[in-house]
Short mmCIF file of C-alpha atoms and ligand atoms in Angstrom, two decimals:
data_model
loop_
_atom_site.label_atom_id
_atom_site.label_comp_id
_atom_site.label_asym_id
_atom_site.label_seq_id
_atom_site.Cartn_x
_atom_site.Cartn_y
_atom_site.Cartn_z
CA MET A 82 127.53 83.51 83.38
CA PRO A 83 124.28 83.95 82.77
CA ALA A 84 122.32 87.67 83.22
CA THR A 85 119.91 87.69 85.79
CA VAL A 86 117.51 90.12 85.73
CA ILE A 87 115.25 91.89 88.51
CA ILE A 88 112.07 93.64 88.02
CA GLY A 89 109.22 95.40 90.20
CA ALA A 90 106.11 92.22 90.52
CA GLN A 91 103.28 95.59 91.12
CA TRP A 92 103.34 99.20 90.55
CA GLY A 93 106.46 100.30 91.02
CA ASP A 94 108.06 100.97 94.64
CA GLU A 95 108.27 97.38 95.82
CA GLY A 96 111.95 97.97 96.61
CA LYS A 97 114.08 96.73 94.30
CA GLY A 98 116.80 99.42 94.73
CA LYS A 99 117.83 97.41 98.32
CA VAL A 100 117.39 94.13 96.98
CA VAL A 101 119.60 95.10 93.55
CA ASP A 102 122.29 96.70 96.34
CA LEU A 103 122.15 93.61 98.44
CA LEU A 104 123.01 91.43 94.54
CA ALA A 105 125.47 94.37 93.25
CA ASP A 106 127.64 93.50 96.15
CA ARG A 107 128.32 89.78 94.40
CA SER A 108 127.73 91.82 90.28
CA ASP A 109 130.32 92.91 88.09
CA VAL A 110 128.17 94.69 85.82
CA VAL A 111 124.60 96.39 87.09
CA ALA A 112 122.51 97.65 83.85
CA ARG A 113 119.28 99.84 84.32
CA PHE A 114 117.13 98.92 80.99
CA GLN A 115 113.69 101.36 81.35
CA GLY A 116 112.84 104.30 82.69
CA GLY A 117 114.10 107.52 83.24
CA ASN A 118 114.66 109.37 86.72
CA ASN A 119 110.88 108.89 87.43
CA ALA A 120 112.62 105.93 89.26
CA GLY A 121 114.16 106.45 92.16
CA HIS A 122 115.84 104.41 95.07
CA THR A 123 116.66 104.83 98.21
CA ILE A 124 119.47 102.73 99.93
CA VAL A 125 120.90 103.12 103.54
CA THR A 126 124.23 102.13 103.97
CA GLY A 127 125.30 102.88 107.55
CA GLU A 128 124.71 105.66 108.80
CA GLU A 129 124.66 107.00 105.06
CA THR A 130 121.39 107.30 103.25
CA PHE A 131 121.49 107.57 99.33
CA LYS A 132 118.36 109.16 96.74
CA LEU A 133 119.35 107.44 93.28
CA HIS A 134 117.45 108.16 90.15
CA LEU A 135 119.02 107.48 87.00
CA ILE A 136 122.63 105.00 88.25
CA PRO A 137 121.81 101.81 88.88
CA SER A 138 122.83 101.11 93.12
CA GLY A 139 125.71 99.02 92.17
CA ILE A 140 127.79 102.45 91.67
CA LEU A 141 128.34 102.22 95.89
CA TYR A 142 130.69 99.45 95.05
CA PRO A 143 134.09 99.98 94.14
CA GLY A 144 134.85 97.93 91.08
CA THR A 145 131.29 96.88 89.59
CA THR A 146 130.55 98.82 86.12
CA CYS A 147 127.60 100.54 86.08
CA VAL A 148 125.39 101.23 82.36
CA ILE A 149 122.26 103.45 81.65
CA GLY A 150 120.91 101.10 78.72
CA ASN A 151 119.76 102.59 75.28
CA GLY A 152 116.01 101.48 76.80
CA THR A 153 116.06 104.33 79.63
CA VAL A 154 115.57 107.71 79.35
CA ILE A 155 117.74 109.94 79.96
CA ASP A 156 117.51 113.91 81.54
CA PRO A 157 121.39 115.18 80.89
CA GLY A 158 120.86 117.63 84.04
CA VAL A 159 119.42 115.36 86.02
CA LEU A 160 122.62 112.93 85.62
CA HIS A 161 124.90 115.39 85.63
CA ASP A 162 123.92 116.10 89.30
CA GLU A 163 123.97 112.90 90.04
CA ILE A 164 127.13 112.22 88.55
CA ASP A 165 128.30 115.21 90.37
CA GLY A 166 126.76 114.34 94.13
CA LEU A 167 127.57 111.13 94.02
CA GLU A 168 131.56 112.05 93.55
CA ALA A 169 131.34 115.11 96.16
CA ARG A 170 130.62 111.89 99.25
CA GLY A 171 133.46 109.90 97.76
CA ILE A 172 131.82 107.72 95.17
CA ASP A 173 134.42 106.08 92.23
CA MET A 174 131.89 107.30 89.23
CA SER A 175 134.65 106.07 86.98
CA THR A 176 132.89 102.57 86.37
CA LEU A 177 129.85 103.91 84.81
CA ARG A 178 128.98 103.91 81.11
CA ILE A 179 126.38 105.42 79.47
CA SER A 180 124.61 103.80 75.96
CA GLY A 181 125.07 106.38 72.94
CA ASN A 182 121.47 105.20 71.92
CA ALA A 183 119.43 106.22 74.96
CA HIS A 184 117.56 108.80 74.60
CA LEU A 185 117.18 112.70 76.23
CA ILE A 186 114.79 114.14 78.37
CA MET A 187 114.34 117.50 76.83
CA PRO A 188 113.78 120.65 78.42
CA TYR A 189 110.43 120.72 76.61
CA HIS A 190 109.18 117.33 76.94
CA VAL A 191 109.35 117.86 80.95
CA ARG A 192 107.15 121.00 79.76
CA LEU A 193 104.91 118.92 77.13
CA ASP A 194 104.37 116.22 80.19
CA GLY A 195 102.99 118.82 82.35
CA ALA A 196 101.09 120.87 80.29
CA SER A 197 99.00 117.42 78.88
CA GLU A 198 98.12 116.47 82.11
CA MET A 199 96.95 119.76 83.11
CA ARG A 200 94.60 119.39 79.95
CA LEU A 201 94.03 116.20 80.91
CA GLY A 202 92.80 117.19 83.99
CA ARG A 203 90.25 115.42 85.68
CA PHE A 204 91.40 112.09 83.25
CA SER A 205 95.01 112.82 84.24
CA ILE A 206 98.08 109.87 84.10
CA GLY A 207 99.18 111.15 87.73
CA THR A 208 102.63 111.08 85.44
CA THR A 209 105.76 112.10 87.89
CA GLY A 210 105.98 114.74 85.43
CA ARG A 211 109.56 113.86 84.71
CA GLY A 212 108.65 114.30 80.95
CA ILE A 213 109.54 110.38 80.72
CA GLY A 214 106.23 109.81 78.53
CA PRO A 215 107.28 113.31 75.56
CA CYS A 216 110.49 112.03 75.62
CA TYR A 217 109.71 108.08 74.29
CA GLN A 218 106.21 109.23 72.28
CA ASP A 219 109.93 110.76 70.33
CA LYS A 220 111.26 108.12 69.98
CA ALA A 221 109.39 106.48 68.54
CA ALA A 222 108.07 109.17 66.46
CA ARG A 223 112.13 109.35 65.46
CA LYS A 224 112.90 112.60 66.19
CA GLY A 225 114.36 111.97 69.65
CA ILE A 226 117.22 113.29 70.62
CA ARG A 227 119.89 110.58 71.80
CA ALA A 228 122.95 110.42 73.86
CA GLN A 229 125.70 110.20 71.52
CA ASP A 230 124.14 113.27 69.52
CA LEU A 231 125.91 115.28 72.69
CA PHE A 232 128.80 114.98 70.79
CA ASP A 233 128.02 116.65 67.82
CA GLU A 234 127.26 120.24 68.68
CA LYS A 235 125.87 120.68 65.04
CA ILE A 236 123.72 117.74 64.87
CA LEU A 237 122.05 118.36 68.36
CA THR A 238 121.15 122.22 67.73
CA LYS A 239 119.37 121.52 64.16
CA LYS A 240 117.75 118.36 65.52
CA ILE A 241 116.52 120.06 68.41
CA GLU A 242 115.70 123.25 66.35
CA ILE A 243 113.12 120.41 64.32
CA ALA A 244 111.70 119.07 66.77
CA LEU A 245 110.83 122.16 68.49
CA GLU A 246 109.19 124.40 65.62
CA MET A 247 106.28 121.64 66.39
CA LYS A 248 106.63 121.16 69.67
CA ASN A 249 106.02 124.86 70.01
CA VAL A 250 102.69 124.39 68.18
CA LEU A 251 101.69 122.16 70.25
CA LEU A 252 103.27 124.43 73.74
CA THR A 253 101.44 127.45 72.40
CA GLU A 254 98.15 126.65 69.93
CA VAL A 255 97.61 123.28 71.84
CA TYR A 256 98.22 123.64 75.31
CA GLY A 257 98.07 127.34 75.41
CA VAL A 258 101.72 127.43 77.74
CA GLU A 259 104.94 129.36 76.89
CA PRO A 260 107.23 127.91 73.45
CA MET A 261 110.65 127.78 74.03
CA ASP A 262 114.27 128.85 71.66
CA SER A 263 115.25 126.43 69.99
CA GLN A 264 119.24 128.19 70.60
CA VAL A 265 118.61 128.29 74.11
CA VAL A 266 117.71 125.32 75.10
CA ALA A 267 120.58 123.47 72.33
CA GLU A 268 123.03 125.79 74.94
CA GLU A 269 121.26 124.27 78.11
CA VAL A 270 121.75 121.13 77.13
CA LEU A 271 125.43 121.86 75.88
CA THR A 272 126.35 122.47 78.67
CA HIS A 273 125.90 118.72 80.10
CA ALA A 274 128.38 117.45 77.18
CA GLU A 275 131.65 117.95 78.61
CA ARG A 276 130.47 115.80 81.84
CA LEU A 277 128.57 113.01 80.40
CA CYS A 278 130.69 112.43 77.15
CA PRO A 279 133.69 110.30 78.46
CA PHE A 280 131.03 107.51 79.89
CA ILE A 281 129.17 106.93 76.94
CA THR A 282 130.37 103.68 75.00
CA ASP A 283 128.55 100.78 73.51
CA THR A 284 126.91 99.48 76.32
CA SER A 285 125.80 96.21 74.38
CA LEU A 286 129.32 95.12 73.43
CA LEU A 287 130.01 95.86 76.74
CA ILE A 288 127.44 93.57 78.68
CA ASN A 289 127.44 90.30 75.94
CA ASP A 290 131.85 90.87 76.61
CA ALA A 291 131.28 90.27 80.02
CA LEU A 292 128.41 87.63 79.94
CA ASP A 293 131.14 86.01 77.43
CA ALA A 294 134.10 86.88 80.15
CA ARG A 295 131.87 84.51 82.80
CA LYS A 296 131.21 88.07 84.13
CA SER A 297 128.11 88.53 87.27
CA VAL A 298 125.49 90.91 85.52
CA LEU A 299 122.39 92.56 86.95
CA LEU A 300 119.49 93.73 85.14
CA GLU A 301 118.14 96.29 86.44
CA GLY A 302 114.64 97.47 85.86
CA ALA A 303 112.48 100.42 86.86
CA GLN A 304 108.65 100.83 88.21
CA GLY A 305 107.03 97.85 88.03
CA THR A 306 104.89 95.36 86.33
CA LEU A 307 101.22 96.70 85.89
CA LEU A 308 102.85 99.79 84.53
CA ASP A 309 104.18 98.33 81.65
CA ILE A 310 102.88 100.31 78.40
CA ASP A 311 101.78 96.49 77.40
CA HIS A 312 100.79 94.68 80.13
CA GLY A 313 99.85 96.66 82.53
CA THR A 314 96.30 98.67 83.53
CA TYR A 315 96.63 100.60 80.60
CA PRO A 316 96.52 104.09 80.23
CA PHE A 317 97.63 104.47 83.91
CA VAL A 318 100.88 102.89 82.72
CA THR A 319 104.54 104.21 82.27
CA SER A 320 105.82 104.56 78.99
CA SER A 321 108.31 101.66 78.97
CA ASN A 322 108.11 97.87 79.34
CA PRO A 323 109.06 97.52 83.33
CA THR A 324 108.87 93.56 82.77
CA ALA A 325 111.60 91.12 82.02
CA GLY A 326 111.62 90.92 78.04
CA ALA A 327 112.51 95.18 77.91
CA ALA A 328 116.03 93.73 79.39
CA CYS A 329 117.26 92.28 76.21
CA THR A 330 116.17 95.28 74.02
CA GLY A 331 116.26 98.06 76.51
CA LEU A 332 120.22 96.64 76.99
CA GLY A 333 121.12 94.54 73.31
CA LEU A 334 121.36 90.86 74.52
CA GLY A 335 119.42 88.31 73.47
CA PRO A 336 116.72 85.81 75.74
CA THR A 337 119.46 83.27 75.80
CA ARG A 338 121.74 85.30 77.92
CA ILE A 339 118.87 85.09 80.76
CA GLU A 340 118.53 82.42 83.31
CA ARG A 341 116.98 84.09 86.26
CA VAL A 342 114.13 86.39 86.68
CA LEU A 343 113.69 88.50 90.70
CA GLY A 344 110.45 89.74 91.40
CA VAL A 345 110.11 92.04 93.87
CA THR A 346 107.04 92.69 95.71
CA LYS A 347 105.90 94.37 99.02
CA ALA A 348 104.16 92.28 101.51
CA TYR A 349 101.25 94.62 100.49
CA THR A 350 100.84 96.60 97.96
CA THR A 351 101.07 99.95 96.87
CA ARG A 352 100.28 102.55 94.11
CA VAL A 353 101.44 105.92 92.80
CA GLY A 354 99.47 108.34 90.73
CA GLU A 355 95.63 107.16 89.16
CA GLY A 356 94.56 104.53 87.55
CA PRO A 357 92.80 101.30 88.95
CA PHE A 358 93.72 99.36 92.37
CA PRO A 359 91.56 96.80 93.52
CA THR A 360 92.79 95.94 96.83
CA GLU A 361 93.40 99.75 97.89
CA ALA A 362 92.70 100.21 101.70
CA ASN A 363 91.57 103.39 102.33
CA ASP A 364 90.66 102.60 105.90
CA GLU A 365 93.01 102.44 109.22
CA ALA A 366 94.74 99.83 107.55
CA GLY A 367 95.65 101.42 104.04
CA LYS A 368 96.75 104.06 106.83
CA ARG A 369 99.19 102.45 109.07
CA MET A 370 100.27 100.83 106.22
CA THR A 371 101.57 104.40 104.95
CA GLU A 372 102.95 105.16 107.96
CA ARG A 373 104.72 102.42 109.11
CA GLY A 374 106.15 101.82 105.50
CA ASN A 375 106.84 105.80 105.02
CA GLU A 376 105.08 105.28 102.03
CA PHE A 377 105.71 108.44 99.98
CA GLY A 378 107.48 108.88 96.65
CA THR A 379 111.71 108.85 96.38
CA THR A 380 111.05 111.25 93.62
CA THR A 381 107.85 113.12 94.07
CA GLY A 382 107.05 112.86 97.27
CA ARG A 383 104.22 111.93 96.83
CA GLN A 384 101.81 109.58 99.17
CA ARG A 385 101.47 106.86 97.69
CA ARG A 386 97.87 104.83 98.23
CA CYS A 387 98.44 101.70 99.90
CA GLY A 388 96.63 97.78 100.42
CA TRP A 389 96.80 94.55 100.42
CA LEU A 390 98.60 92.28 98.67
CA ASP A 391 97.29 90.91 95.23
CA LEU A 392 97.96 87.12 94.22
CA VAL A 393 96.17 87.38 90.94
CA ALA A 394 98.39 90.84 90.21
CA LEU A 395 101.90 88.89 91.20
CA ARG A 396 100.83 85.74 89.65
CA TYR A 397 100.58 87.77 86.81
CA ALA A 398 103.52 89.44 87.04
CA VAL A 399 105.05 86.10 86.91
CA ARG A 400 103.61 84.72 84.03
CA ILE A 401 103.86 87.92 81.56
CA SER A 402 108.03 87.90 82.87
CA GLY A 403 108.48 84.14 83.63
CA ILE A 404 109.85 85.07 87.78
CA THR A 405 111.82 82.24 88.86
CA GLU A 406 112.15 83.58 92.44
CA LEU A 407 110.36 86.48 94.45
CA ALA A 408 112.16 88.40 96.95
CA LEU A 409 109.01 89.97 99.57
CA THR A 410 109.79 92.88 100.99
CA LYS A 411 109.23 95.03 103.90
CA LEU A 412 107.31 91.96 105.37
CA ASP A 413 108.23 94.32 108.90
CA VAL A 414 105.35 96.45 108.57
CA LEU A 415 103.12 94.19 108.83
CA SER A 416 103.42 93.39 112.10
CA GLY A 417 100.71 94.12 114.40
CA PHE A 418 97.65 93.11 112.14
CA ASP A 419 95.15 90.45 113.87
CA THR A 420 94.43 89.53 110.98
CA LEU A 421 95.70 89.92 107.28
CA SER A 422 93.55 90.06 104.14
CA VAL A 423 95.62 88.49 100.61
CA CYS A 424 93.10 88.86 97.65
CA VAL A 425 93.17 85.32 95.61
CA ALA A 426 90.64 86.52 93.12
CA TYR A 427 88.56 89.22 91.75
CA ARG A 428 85.24 89.75 91.25
CA THR A 429 83.08 91.36 88.51
CA ARG A 430 80.23 94.12 88.20
CA GLU A 431 78.42 91.30 87.16
CA GLY A 432 79.71 88.98 89.80
CA GLU A 433 82.35 86.77 88.18
CA VAL A 434 84.85 85.41 89.90
CA LEU A 435 88.27 85.54 88.27
CA THR A 436 91.40 84.00 89.41
CA GLU A 437 93.43 85.50 86.06
CA LEU A 438 93.66 89.14 85.80
CA PRO A 439 90.68 90.20 83.23
CA ALA A 440 92.82 90.75 79.96
CA ASN A 441 90.06 94.06 79.82
CA GLN A 442 90.70 97.17 80.88
CA THR A 443 86.72 98.11 81.84
CA VAL A 444 86.35 94.61 83.37
CA TYR A 445 89.64 95.23 85.64
CA HIS A 446 88.20 98.48 86.96
CA GLY A 447 84.79 97.31 87.71
CA CYS A 448 86.81 94.33 89.46
CA THR A 449 86.49 94.26 92.91
CA PRO A 450 88.66 91.86 95.26
CA VAL A 451 87.75 88.67 96.90
CA TYR A 452 89.83 87.70 99.96
CA ASP A 453 91.02 85.66 102.37
CA ASP A 454 92.02 86.04 105.88
CA VAL A 455 94.61 85.04 107.03
CA PRO A 456 96.50 85.73 111.24
CA GLY A 457 99.05 88.28 111.23
CA TRP A 458 101.41 88.85 114.04
CA SER A 459 102.32 91.42 117.11
CA GLU A 460 105.93 90.91 117.36
CA GLU A 461 108.28 93.55 115.61
CA ILE A 462 110.25 91.50 113.67
CA VAL A 463 112.90 94.35 111.89
CA GLY A 464 116.01 93.20 112.03
CA VAL A 465 115.57 89.39 111.96
CA GLN A 466 117.73 87.77 109.44
CA ASP A 467 116.43 83.80 110.45
CA ILE A 468 113.47 83.03 109.41
CA GLU A 469 113.08 80.44 111.81
CA GLN A 470 113.05 83.68 114.38
CA LEU A 471 109.53 85.15 112.41
CA PRO A 472 107.13 84.33 113.93
CA ARG A 473 104.41 81.90 112.77
CA ALA A 474 102.32 83.19 111.34
CA ALA A 475 105.01 85.76 109.20
CA ARG A 476 106.30 82.30 108.03
CA ASP A 477 102.55 80.93 107.18
CA TYR A 478 102.21 84.25 105.41
CA VAL A 479 105.60 83.68 103.36
CA SER A 480 104.96 80.18 102.35
CA MET A 481 101.28 80.85 101.32
CA ILE A 482 103.18 82.89 98.92
CA THR A 483 105.46 80.62 97.07
CA GLU A 484 102.62 78.23 97.59
CA THR A 485 100.51 80.81 95.39
CA THR A 486 102.60 81.75 93.39
CA ALA A 487 104.43 78.55 92.66
CA VAL A 488 107.54 80.75 92.77
CA PRO A 489 110.28 80.21 95.85
CA VAL A 490 110.63 83.33 98.05
CA ALA A 491 114.71 84.01 97.99
CA LEU A 492 114.84 87.06 99.80
CA VAL A 493 112.46 88.47 103.01
CA GLY A 494 113.03 92.16 103.62
CA THR A 495 112.71 92.96 107.17
CA GLY A 496 113.95 96.70 107.88
CA GLN A 497 115.42 99.79 105.41
CA GLY A 498 119.30 99.17 106.12
CA ARG A 499 121.26 96.69 103.92
CA ARG A 500 121.64 93.78 106.51
CA GLU A 501 117.64 93.78 107.60
CA VAL A 502 117.23 90.62 105.04
CA ILE A 503 116.62 86.91 105.31
CA ASP A 504 118.48 85.65 102.66
CA LEU A 505 116.76 81.75 101.31
CA ALA A 506 118.06 81.30 98.29
P1 IMP B 783 105.76 108.88 84.21
O1 IMP B 783 106.07 107.31 84.22
O2 IMP B 783 106.27 109.75 84.64
O3 IMP B 783 105.12 109.17 82.49
O4 IMP B 783 104.12 108.21 84.88
C1 IMP B 783 103.55 107.26 84.30
C2 IMP B 783 102.63 106.35 85.70
O5 IMP B 783 103.70 105.36 86.22
C3 IMP B 783 102.87 107.12 86.95
O6 IMP B 783 101.12 107.18 87.38
C4 IMP B 783 103.18 107.50 88.19
O7 IMP B 783 102.70 107.64 88.89
C5 IMP B 783 103.84 105.61 88.02
N1 IMP B 783 105.47 105.93 88.12
C6 IMP B 783 106.62 106.38 86.96
N2 IMP B 783 107.06 105.88 87.87
C7 IMP B 783 107.21 105.16 89.11
C8 IMP B 783 108.17 104.64 90.30
O8 IMP B 783 108.94 104.57 90.43
N3 IMP B 783 107.30 104.22 91.16
C9 IMP B 783 105.61 104.02 90.99
N4 IMP B 783 105.58 104.83 90.23
C10 IMP B 783 105.87 104.93 89.22
#
């Protein structure tokens, strides 16, 4: 059975966790392929709320194998705590698997992330401060520490010593912050080895075997298309590829293994951190979205920037990832607007109207949205499960998205809870 990829079609926080959670019910394997604990999913199951940063939400379903793939970056302390926290709440962790090739976020990566942002000042990226960028930098520079290094204390300590030699120069001479002691860092990292090592394995083999055995496999992306290091709003992006292609490299499987690409988009748009956001609404409408949508980050608690749905960016996401279906989340947040603006094109500084996302970032920074206004609806729709029970204008809003993107909307989210969803597949 071919695999399904789930990706964010905007700037992250689209509600992928909820969609993964829904599909995980019917999946044998759920695998994360990029990012780290810069991501955060909130899953509401009945009375319980789970906040997950690294472990796929499939872990809440007994018997589902959950993989943290080679393309991810893992903070060993964060993962250790997440495993312990879930276990303490009675969740069986025996189905968790970690790729030995995944890179580990070291304490110096976190310190460098903070110091670099501080130095950039008003040019900062607005990172989550979790050490994601510096860890991926070391991966590309071939100076990284990988999960498999936890098995070998001597090699791990040596690698940290070598890495820190340069990092300490950077920390003290360039950023003017405290250096770190390699022995102390190695000892700290090793405190997690006993807990994490039993989960480390060849996850590429595991996933390919599962596909050969016709099992159902879900590949879960973090962040979103416009935060992609290659295809996003560079440099205001994350350091990995949250787009569908990365599922292959981030897990060790071929593109022919993937059949479905599910893109998740909110019914409006949000963004955390710096960078261009043409449909940002710094007015009452944006404020209403923040409040009704509870738009505060799961990971950093930062208030998200809010704005109208951007169909140019959505069509771009469809193109970059070959999205075959859309999941539209948080439609309930839009109740109560007389009219809804949807961005159908951009106007450049020079007045040119663009219907495709500009390939040049300077042009993009200067773009303003061209809006169509469509009718809103006043009824609350929280918990609606049948498309026929949506007000006419809400149904038209969903149809308009399908028509503009030429991609069917398979799921519509109408609330936080697991079952507050309309299944159109
Ligand atoms: P980093 O991934 O911490 O390096 O942050 C780079 C950019 O990506 C910043 O603008 C962050 O706010 C953004 N970012 C990272 N992870 C997420 C996420 O899960 N949701 C939304 N934005 C994110």
